[in-house]
XYZ file of C-alpha atoms in Angstrom:
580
model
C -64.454 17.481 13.267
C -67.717 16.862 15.268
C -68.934 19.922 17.225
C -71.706 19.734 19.324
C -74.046 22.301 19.626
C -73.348 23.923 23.164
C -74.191 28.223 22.784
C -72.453 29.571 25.889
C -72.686 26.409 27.459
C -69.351 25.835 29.520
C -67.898 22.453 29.537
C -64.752 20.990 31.637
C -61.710 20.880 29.866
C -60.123 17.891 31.400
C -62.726 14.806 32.858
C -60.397 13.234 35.441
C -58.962 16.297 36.988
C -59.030 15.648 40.585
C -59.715 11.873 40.298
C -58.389 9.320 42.862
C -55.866 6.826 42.209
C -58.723 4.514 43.161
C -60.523 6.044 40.369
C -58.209 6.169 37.745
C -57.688 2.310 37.973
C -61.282 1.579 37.930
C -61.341 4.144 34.343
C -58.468 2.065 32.688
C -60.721 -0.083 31.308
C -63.955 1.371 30.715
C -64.425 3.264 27.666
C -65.770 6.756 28.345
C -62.331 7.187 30.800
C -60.169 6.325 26.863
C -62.230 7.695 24.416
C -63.750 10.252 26.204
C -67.330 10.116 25.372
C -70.024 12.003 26.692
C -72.889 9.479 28.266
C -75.607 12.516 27.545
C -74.440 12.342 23.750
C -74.056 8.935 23.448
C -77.205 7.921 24.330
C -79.198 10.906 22.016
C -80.591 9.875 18.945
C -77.939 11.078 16.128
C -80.597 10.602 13.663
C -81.646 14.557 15.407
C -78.439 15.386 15.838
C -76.220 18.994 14.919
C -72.877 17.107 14.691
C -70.677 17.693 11.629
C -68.262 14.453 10.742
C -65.382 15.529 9.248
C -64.454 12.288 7.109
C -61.032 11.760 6.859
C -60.661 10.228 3.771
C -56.429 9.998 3.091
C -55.675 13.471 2.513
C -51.771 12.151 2.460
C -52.309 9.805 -0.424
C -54.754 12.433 -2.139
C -51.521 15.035 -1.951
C -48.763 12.428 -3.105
C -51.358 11.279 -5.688
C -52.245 14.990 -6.948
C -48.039 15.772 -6.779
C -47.844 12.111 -9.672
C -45.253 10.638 -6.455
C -46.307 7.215 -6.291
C -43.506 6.582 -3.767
C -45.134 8.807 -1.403
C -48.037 7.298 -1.802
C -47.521 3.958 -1.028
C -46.334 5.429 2.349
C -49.472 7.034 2.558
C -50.967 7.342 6.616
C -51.272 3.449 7.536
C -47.121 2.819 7.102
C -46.953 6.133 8.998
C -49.029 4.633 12.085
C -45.909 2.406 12.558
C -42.448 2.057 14.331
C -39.700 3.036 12.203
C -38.189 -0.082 12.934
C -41.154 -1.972 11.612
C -41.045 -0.065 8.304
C -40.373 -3.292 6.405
C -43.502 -5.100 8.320
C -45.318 -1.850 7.308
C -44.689 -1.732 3.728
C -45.367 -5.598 3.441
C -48.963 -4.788 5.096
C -49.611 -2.040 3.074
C -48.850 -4.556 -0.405
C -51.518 -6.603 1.272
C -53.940 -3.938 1.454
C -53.306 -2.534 -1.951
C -53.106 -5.629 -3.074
C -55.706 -8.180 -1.462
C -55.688 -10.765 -4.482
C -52.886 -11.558 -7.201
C -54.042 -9.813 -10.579
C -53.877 -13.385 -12.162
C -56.636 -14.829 -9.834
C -58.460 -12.513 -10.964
C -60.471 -13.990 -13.937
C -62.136 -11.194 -16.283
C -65.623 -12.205 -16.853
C -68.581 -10.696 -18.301
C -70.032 -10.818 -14.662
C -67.795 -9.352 -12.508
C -68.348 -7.412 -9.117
C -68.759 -3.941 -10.902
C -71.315 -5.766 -12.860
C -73.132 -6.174 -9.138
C -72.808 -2.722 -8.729
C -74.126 -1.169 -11.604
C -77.001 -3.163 -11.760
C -78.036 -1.550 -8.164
C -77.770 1.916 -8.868
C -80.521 3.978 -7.864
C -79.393 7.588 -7.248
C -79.414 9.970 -9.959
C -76.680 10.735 -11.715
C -78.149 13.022 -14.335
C -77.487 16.196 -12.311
C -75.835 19.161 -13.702
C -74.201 20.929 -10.990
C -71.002 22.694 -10.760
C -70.061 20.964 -7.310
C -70.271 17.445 -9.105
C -67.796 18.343 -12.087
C -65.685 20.019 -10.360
C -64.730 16.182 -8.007
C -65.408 14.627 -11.451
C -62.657 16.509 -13.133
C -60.415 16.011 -10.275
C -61.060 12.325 -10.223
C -60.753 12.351 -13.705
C -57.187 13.655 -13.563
C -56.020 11.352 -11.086
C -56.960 7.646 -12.257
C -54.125 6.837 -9.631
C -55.981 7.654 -6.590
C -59.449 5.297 -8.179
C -56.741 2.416 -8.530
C -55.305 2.901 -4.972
C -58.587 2.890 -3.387
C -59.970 0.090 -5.715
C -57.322 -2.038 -4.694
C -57.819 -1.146 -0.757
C -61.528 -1.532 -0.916
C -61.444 -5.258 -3.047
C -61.035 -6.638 0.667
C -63.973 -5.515 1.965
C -66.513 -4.631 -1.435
C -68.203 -7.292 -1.375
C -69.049 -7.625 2.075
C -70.533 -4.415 1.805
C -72.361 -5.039 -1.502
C -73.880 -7.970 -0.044
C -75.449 -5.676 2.980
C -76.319 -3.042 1.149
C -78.283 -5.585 -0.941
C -79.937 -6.700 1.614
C -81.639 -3.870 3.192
C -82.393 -2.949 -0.486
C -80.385 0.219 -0.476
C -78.839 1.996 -3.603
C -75.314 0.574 -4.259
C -73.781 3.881 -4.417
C -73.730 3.374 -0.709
C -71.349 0.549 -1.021
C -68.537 3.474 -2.619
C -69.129 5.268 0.422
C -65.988 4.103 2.048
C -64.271 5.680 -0.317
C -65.527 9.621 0.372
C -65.024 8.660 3.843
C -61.622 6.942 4.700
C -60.217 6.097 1.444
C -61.048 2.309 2.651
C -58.212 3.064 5.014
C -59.352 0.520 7.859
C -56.890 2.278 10.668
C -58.086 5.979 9.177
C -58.457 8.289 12.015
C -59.630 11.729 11.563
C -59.193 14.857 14.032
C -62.999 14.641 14.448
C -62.526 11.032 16.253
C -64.384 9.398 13.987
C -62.540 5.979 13.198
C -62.468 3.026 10.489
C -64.330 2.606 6.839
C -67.221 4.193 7.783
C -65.929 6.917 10.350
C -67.898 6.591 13.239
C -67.319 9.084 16.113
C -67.398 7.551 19.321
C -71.319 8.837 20.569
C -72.716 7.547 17.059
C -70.915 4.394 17.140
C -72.182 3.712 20.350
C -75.648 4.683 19.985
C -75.430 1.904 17.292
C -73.561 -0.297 19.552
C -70.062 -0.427 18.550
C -68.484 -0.489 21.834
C -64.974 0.948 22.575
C -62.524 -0.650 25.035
C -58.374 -0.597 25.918
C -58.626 -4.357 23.423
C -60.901 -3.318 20.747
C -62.618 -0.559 18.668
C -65.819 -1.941 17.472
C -65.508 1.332 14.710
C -63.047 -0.599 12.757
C -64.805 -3.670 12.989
C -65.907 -4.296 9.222
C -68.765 -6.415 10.018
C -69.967 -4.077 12.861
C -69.633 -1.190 11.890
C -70.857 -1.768 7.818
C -74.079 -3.080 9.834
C -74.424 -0.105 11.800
C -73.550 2.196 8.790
C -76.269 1.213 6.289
C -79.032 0.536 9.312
C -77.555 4.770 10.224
C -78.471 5.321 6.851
C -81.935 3.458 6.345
C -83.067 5.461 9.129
C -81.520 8.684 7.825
C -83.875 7.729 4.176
C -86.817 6.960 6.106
C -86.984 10.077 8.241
C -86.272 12.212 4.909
C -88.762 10.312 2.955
C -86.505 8.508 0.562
C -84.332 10.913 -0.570
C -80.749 9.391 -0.539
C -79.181 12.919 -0.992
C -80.550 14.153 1.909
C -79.934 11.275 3.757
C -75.932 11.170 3.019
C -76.148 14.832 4.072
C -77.708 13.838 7.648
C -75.218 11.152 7.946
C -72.303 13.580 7.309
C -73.782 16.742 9.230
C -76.379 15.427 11.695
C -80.239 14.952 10.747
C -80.826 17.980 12.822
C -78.700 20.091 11.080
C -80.660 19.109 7.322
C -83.823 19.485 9.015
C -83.030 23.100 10.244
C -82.042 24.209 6.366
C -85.348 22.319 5.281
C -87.398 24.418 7.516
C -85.116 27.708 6.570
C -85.945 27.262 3.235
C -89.426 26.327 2.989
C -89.962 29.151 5.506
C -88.398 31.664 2.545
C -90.415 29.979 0.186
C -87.061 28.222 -1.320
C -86.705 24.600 -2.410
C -85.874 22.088 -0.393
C -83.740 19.667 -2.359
C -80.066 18.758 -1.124
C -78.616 21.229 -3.504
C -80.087 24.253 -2.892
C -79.954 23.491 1.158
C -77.064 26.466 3.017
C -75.295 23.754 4.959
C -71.795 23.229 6.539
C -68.852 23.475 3.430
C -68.049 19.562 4.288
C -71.898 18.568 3.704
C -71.918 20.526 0.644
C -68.706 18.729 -1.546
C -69.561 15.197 0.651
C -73.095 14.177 -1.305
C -70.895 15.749 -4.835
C -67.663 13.413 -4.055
C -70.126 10.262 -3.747
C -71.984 10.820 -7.061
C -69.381 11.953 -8.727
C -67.608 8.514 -7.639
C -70.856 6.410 -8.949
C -70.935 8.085 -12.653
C -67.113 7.054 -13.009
C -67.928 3.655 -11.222
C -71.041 3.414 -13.682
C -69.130 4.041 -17.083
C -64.644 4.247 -16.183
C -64.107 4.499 -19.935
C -65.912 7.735 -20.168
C -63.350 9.654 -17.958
C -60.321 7.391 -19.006
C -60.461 5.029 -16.317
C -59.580 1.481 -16.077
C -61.400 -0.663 -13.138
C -59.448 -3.920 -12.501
C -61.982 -6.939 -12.742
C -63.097 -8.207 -9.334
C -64.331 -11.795 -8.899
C -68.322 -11.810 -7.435
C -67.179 -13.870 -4.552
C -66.414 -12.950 -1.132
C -63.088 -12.430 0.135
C -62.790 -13.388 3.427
C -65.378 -16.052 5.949
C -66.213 -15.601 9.899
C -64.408 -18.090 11.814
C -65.639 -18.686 15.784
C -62.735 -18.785 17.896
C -64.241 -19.856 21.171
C -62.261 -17.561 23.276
C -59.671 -15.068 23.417
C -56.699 -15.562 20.784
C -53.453 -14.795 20.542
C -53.539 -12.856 16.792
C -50.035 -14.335 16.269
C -51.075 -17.827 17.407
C -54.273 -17.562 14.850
C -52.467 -16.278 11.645
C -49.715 -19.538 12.443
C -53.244 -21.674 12.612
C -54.420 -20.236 9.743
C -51.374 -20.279 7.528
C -51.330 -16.763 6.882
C -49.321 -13.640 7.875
C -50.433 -11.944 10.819
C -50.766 -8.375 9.051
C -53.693 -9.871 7.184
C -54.989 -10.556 9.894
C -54.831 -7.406 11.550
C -56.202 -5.594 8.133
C -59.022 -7.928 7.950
C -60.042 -7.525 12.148
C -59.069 -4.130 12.254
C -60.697 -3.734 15.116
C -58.247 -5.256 17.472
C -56.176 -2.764 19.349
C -53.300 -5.115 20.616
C -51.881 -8.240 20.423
C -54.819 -11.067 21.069
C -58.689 -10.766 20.447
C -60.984 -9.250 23.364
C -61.139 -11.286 25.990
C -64.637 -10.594 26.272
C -65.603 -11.272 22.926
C -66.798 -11.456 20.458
C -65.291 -14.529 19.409
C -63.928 -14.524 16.130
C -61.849 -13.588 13.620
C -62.300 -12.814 9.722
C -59.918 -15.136 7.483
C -59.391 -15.226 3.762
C -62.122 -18.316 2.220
C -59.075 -20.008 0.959
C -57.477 -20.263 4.889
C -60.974 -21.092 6.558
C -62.093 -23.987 6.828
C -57.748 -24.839 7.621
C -58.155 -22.714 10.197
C -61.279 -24.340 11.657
C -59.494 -28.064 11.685
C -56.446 -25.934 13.548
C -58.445 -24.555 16.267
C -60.111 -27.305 16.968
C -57.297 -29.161 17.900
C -55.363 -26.673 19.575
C -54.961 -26.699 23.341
C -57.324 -23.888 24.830
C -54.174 -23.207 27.397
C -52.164 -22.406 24.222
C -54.349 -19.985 22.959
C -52.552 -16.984 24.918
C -48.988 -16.863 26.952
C -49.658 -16.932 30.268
C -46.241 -15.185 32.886
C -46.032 -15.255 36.570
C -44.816 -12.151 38.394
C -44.088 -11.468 41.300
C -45.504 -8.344 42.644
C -42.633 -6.115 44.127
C -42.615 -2.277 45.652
C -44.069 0.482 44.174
C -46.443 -2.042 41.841
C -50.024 -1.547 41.453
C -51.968 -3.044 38.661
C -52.204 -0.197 36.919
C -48.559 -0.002 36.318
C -48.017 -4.288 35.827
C -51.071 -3.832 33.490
C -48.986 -1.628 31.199
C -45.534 -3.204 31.770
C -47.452 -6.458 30.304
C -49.953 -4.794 27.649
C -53.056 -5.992 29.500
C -55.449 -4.267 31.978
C -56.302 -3.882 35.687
C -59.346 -6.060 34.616
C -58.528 -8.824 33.311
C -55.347 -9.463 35.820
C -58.724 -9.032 37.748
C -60.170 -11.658 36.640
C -57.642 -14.066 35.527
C -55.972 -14.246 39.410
C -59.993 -14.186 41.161
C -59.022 -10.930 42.706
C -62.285 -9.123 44.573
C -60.439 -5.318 44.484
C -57.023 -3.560 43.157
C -55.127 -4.208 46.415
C -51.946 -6.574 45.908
C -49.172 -7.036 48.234
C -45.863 -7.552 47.639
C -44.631 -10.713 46.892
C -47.667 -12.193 45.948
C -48.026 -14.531 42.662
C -49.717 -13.154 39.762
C -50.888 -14.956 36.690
C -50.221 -12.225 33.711
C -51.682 -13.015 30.327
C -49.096 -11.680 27.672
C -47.851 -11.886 23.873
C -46.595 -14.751 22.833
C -43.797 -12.738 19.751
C -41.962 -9.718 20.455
C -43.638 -6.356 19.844
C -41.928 -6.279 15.597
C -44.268 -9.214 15.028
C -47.265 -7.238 15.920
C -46.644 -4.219 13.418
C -50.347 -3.005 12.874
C -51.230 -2.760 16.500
C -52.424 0.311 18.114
C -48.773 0.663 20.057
C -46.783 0.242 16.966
C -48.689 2.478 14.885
C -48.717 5.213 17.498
C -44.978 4.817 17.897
C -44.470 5.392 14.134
C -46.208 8.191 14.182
C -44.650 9.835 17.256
C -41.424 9.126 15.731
C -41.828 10.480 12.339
C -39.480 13.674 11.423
C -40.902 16.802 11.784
C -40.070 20.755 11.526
C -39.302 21.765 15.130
C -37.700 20.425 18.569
C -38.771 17.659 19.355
C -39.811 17.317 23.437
C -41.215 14.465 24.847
C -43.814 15.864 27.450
C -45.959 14.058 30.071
C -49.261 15.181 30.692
C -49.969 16.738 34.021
C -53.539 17.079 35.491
C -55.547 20.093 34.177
C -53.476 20.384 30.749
C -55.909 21.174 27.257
C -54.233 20.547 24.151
C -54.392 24.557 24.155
C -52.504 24.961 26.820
C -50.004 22.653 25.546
C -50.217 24.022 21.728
C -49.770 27.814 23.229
C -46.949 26.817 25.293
C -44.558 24.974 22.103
C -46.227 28.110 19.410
C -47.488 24.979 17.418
C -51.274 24.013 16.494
C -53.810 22.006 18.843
C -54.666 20.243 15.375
C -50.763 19.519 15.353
C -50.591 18.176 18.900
C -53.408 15.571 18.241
C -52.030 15.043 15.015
C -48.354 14.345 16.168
C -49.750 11.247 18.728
C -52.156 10.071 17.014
C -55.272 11.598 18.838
C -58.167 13.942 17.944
C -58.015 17.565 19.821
C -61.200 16.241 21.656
C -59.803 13.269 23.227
C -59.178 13.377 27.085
C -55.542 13.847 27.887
C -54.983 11.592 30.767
C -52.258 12.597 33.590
C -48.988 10.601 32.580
C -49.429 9.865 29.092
C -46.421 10.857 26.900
C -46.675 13.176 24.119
C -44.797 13.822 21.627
C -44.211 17.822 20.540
C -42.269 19.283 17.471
C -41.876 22.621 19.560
C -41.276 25.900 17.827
C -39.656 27.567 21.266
C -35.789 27.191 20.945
C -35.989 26.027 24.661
C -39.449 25.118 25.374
C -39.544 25.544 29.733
C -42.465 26.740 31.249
C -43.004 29.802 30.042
C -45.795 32.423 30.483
C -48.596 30.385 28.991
C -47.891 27.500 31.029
C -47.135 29.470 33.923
C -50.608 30.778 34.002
C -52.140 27.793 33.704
C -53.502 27.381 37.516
C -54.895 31.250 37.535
C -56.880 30.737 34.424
C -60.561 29.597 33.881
C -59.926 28.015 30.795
C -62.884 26.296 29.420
C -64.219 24.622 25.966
C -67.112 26.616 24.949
C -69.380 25.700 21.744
C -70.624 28.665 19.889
C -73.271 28.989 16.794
C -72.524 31.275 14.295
C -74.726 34.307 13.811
C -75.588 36.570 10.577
C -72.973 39.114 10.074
C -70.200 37.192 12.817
C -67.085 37.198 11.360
C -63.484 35.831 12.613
C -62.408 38.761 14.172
C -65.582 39.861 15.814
C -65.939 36.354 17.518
C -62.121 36.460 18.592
C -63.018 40.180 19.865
C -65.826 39.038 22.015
C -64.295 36.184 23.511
C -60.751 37.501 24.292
C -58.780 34.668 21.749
C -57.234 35.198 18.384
C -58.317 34.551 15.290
C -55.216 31.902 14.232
C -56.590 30.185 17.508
C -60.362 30.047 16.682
C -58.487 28.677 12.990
C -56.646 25.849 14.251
C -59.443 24.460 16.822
C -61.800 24.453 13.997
C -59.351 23.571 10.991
C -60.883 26.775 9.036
C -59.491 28.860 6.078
C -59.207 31.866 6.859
C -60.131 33.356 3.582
C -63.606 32.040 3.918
C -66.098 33.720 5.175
C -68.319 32.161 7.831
C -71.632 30.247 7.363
C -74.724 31.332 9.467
C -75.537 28.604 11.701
C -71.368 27.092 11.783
C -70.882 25.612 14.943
C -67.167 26.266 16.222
C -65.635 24.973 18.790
C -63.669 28.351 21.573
C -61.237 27.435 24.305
C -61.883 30.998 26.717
C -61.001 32.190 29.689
C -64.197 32.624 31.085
C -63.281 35.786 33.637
C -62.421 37.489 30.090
C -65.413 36.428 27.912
C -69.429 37.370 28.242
């Protein structure tokens, strides 16, 4: 989870509250209005930053993993991110995923991939320390989960190998992935950070990997491995080399290392990585990565098998020219349109971004086919085009959604100058050319899988209504705020927008609006960020700020049989006429 650090500083639960129409068709396609990002904190540097990511590795194929059911774990979170109808689409994409390349193209050679590796290992693995064996023993019992994400990450290894080359960076780097989505491409963690390398939305766009309704530049593996390793050049320079402290700063903010640096040196303490006091997820995230490189370095030492990967790349960059239909390009490409969608993971719906960039990543065995394709495929082709007839009660807002498009680009396609249509008039809609099973790993048919996953509770389908929190909504069913988010796909910091459908697995017999909801329009309720303090404990901050502790617990996903860390940051949702 990324918390910002915000003492007593009050910030406005919902952003649109109060917007015009007017206004909320000018948002629909404009990043900050979707993703909810803060322009102040997008454009600070994160290299001095006190954010804590959460990475969200794939806790749900860790559990089926650590519980030996392998059936589980193939269904493991990217078939759940699909209709239930598409479950047969699903489990074909996820084969592709685990499975990139047929075992018997894979030659065994002296020189293979993990050869590549090794020989770029910088970091030192020598060190004795208890938070190292303990990942090492767990890794150690569960070969299953190394051959899972070994056979995820073969798609994308030695892309990243080849950057992390480049820049002359320890290849340990390259394993990163792992510690931090599992080399889940769609992974999505309740701290918004998205794709291999988790960005959150700020961070990603400080290193410009832009967000928009078509396309999360997060997911993008070319993108965002680029922005990645040049976050984490920067991170080595400022802390003079040293890769430990570096992978700290990435995971917990440089500002947040450099405060224990000064703590310590201040108390006459060392300043290494290890005996830094930093957040619990910094302290096991540098362990889980070097742990990782001394089974990656010798696998027969802890009982592990490594399948042989070829040193070759996997997949080549193909310039489409223009916006694509992704079903019309894996048909060009003689391929099946979930590989394309796990290789441009990026891509929210059900064509490329109309505004580019222009391309798509193919296998090296499809490319240069899918070159002679394009080239000789008619441009008006490239996307169905509909006409519709605009009729009462329309607005583009509403044909935008009807057709899986935006206000904008109806905008642009039909030379329009504002939002004002009339009826009757003649609109030129650009849509999919296959029916919404064929596009199984979009961002629509993942989030309907997920909504309609079976789950303890009632379920109610609720629509958002201007000024709701996720608290509000969470105190009002008796369930989580974590659970909410969870349950449709979000993070508990992204903006709920007034209409959008939720899905809630209510604990209330007969969830009606009851006293929490009731008092919605009398309270002040407002998202507060507060520092922890020596001595602070649960119950003393849940004292001063009129909540409870189970609250304080499920905004900030914290056990509560652990104490507190001096310096935490944790994220309060008060009623400001009750709290100092």
């Amino acid at each position: 989870m990324s918390v910002k650090r915000l003492s007593y500083v009050l910030i406005a639960s919902t952003l649109l509250s109060g917007c015009s129409t007017s206004q909320v068709l000018e948002n629909w396609h404009t990043p900050s209005a979707w993703f909810g990002e803060d322009n102040n904190t997008a454009d600070s540097n994160p290299l001095d930053s006190d954010e804590v990511m959460v990475a969200q590795g794939d806790e749900g194929l860790k559990k089926s993993v650590a519980s030996g059911n392998g059936d589980q774990a193939s269904d493991a979170p990217l078939d759940d991110a699909i209709a239930p109808e598409l479950r047969k689409q699903a489990r074909e994409a996820r084969e592709k995923l685990d499975n990139p390349r047929n075992s018997q193209d894979v030659a065994t050679s002296e020189s293979d991939l993990w050869d590549r590796l090794r020989a770029g290992f910088q970091m030192d693995h020598s060190v004795d320390n208890a938070r190292v064996q303990a990942q090492l023993d767990w890794y150690a019992r569960h070969p299953r989960y190394i051959d899972r994400v070994v056979e995820r990450g073969s798609r994308y290894l030695y892309h990243i190998l080849e950057e992390t080359e480049k820049r002359g960076l320890p290849n340990e780097l390259a394993l990163l992935p792992i510690v931090e989505s599992a080399f889940d491409p769609f992974a999505y963690s309740h701290g918004r950070a998205a794709g291999l390398w988790q960005f959150i939305p700020s961070t990603g766009k400080y290193f410009g990997l832009t967000q928009s309704w078509w396309h999360d530049d997060r997911r993008d593996v070319i993108a965002a491995t680029d922005a990645a390793l040049t976050y984490l050049d920067r991170l080595a320079n400022r802390f003079d080399g040293d890769y430990t402290l570096a992978l700290a700063a990435y995971n917990a903010g440089g500002g947040t290392v450099s405060s224990s640096i000064r703590r310590n040196r201040n108390a006459g303490k060392s300043t290494d990585y290890w005996s830094l006091s930093l957040p619990t997820e910094t302290r096991h995230y540098v362990p889980k990565l070097i742990a990782l490189a001394k089974i990656f370095d010798d696998p027969q030492a802890y009982g592990i098998e490594l399948p042989a990967l070829k040193n070759e790349p996997f997949f080549e960059v193909v310039d489409t020219g223009s916006q694509l239909d992704l079903a019309q390009a894996a048909e060009l490409a003689g391929i099946e349109i979930n590989e394309i969608y796990l290789l441009n993971p990026s891509y929210n719906r059900w064509a490329t971004n109309p505004d580019g960039p222009h391309r798509l990543l193919v296998p090296v065995e499809k490319a240069d086919g899918f070159r002679t394709a394009l080239a000789g495929f008619p441009n008006e082709q490239r996307v169905s085009w509909q006409n519709y007839r605009v009729q009462k009660g329309d607005s583009l807002n509403t044909i935008a959604r009807k057709f899986s498009t935006t206000p904008s680009v109806i905008q642009q396609v039909n030379k329009l100058n504002s939002d004002l249509i009339r009826i009757g008039q003649q609109l030129l809609i650009p849509s999919a050319t296959k029916g919404s099973e064929t596009y199984a790993l979009s961002q629509n048919q993942r989030l309907q899988r997920t909504q309609e996953r079976q789950r303890d509770g009632n379920k109610v389908n609720y629509t958002v209504r201007r000024g709701d929190t996720f608290w509000d909504i969470a105190r009002e069913h008796r369930v989580s705020v974590r659970e909410v988010a969870a349950w449709n796909g979000m993070a508990p910091g992204d903006p709920l927008i007034p209409g959008k459908q939720l899905v809630i697995w209510s604990k209330t017999a007969q969830p009606t609006k009851n006293v929490a909801s009731s008092q919605r329009d009398s309270a002040m309720v407002r998202k507060v960020g507060y520092r922890v303090r020596q001595g602070d404990s649960l119950s003393a901050i849940a004292s001063r700020f009129s909540v409870n502790v189970r609250d304080i617990a499920s905004w900030n996903d914290l056990n509560t049989n652990r104490y507190l860390q001096p310096g935490q940051s944790l994220v309060l949702y008060v009623d400001i006429r009750n709290s100092p």
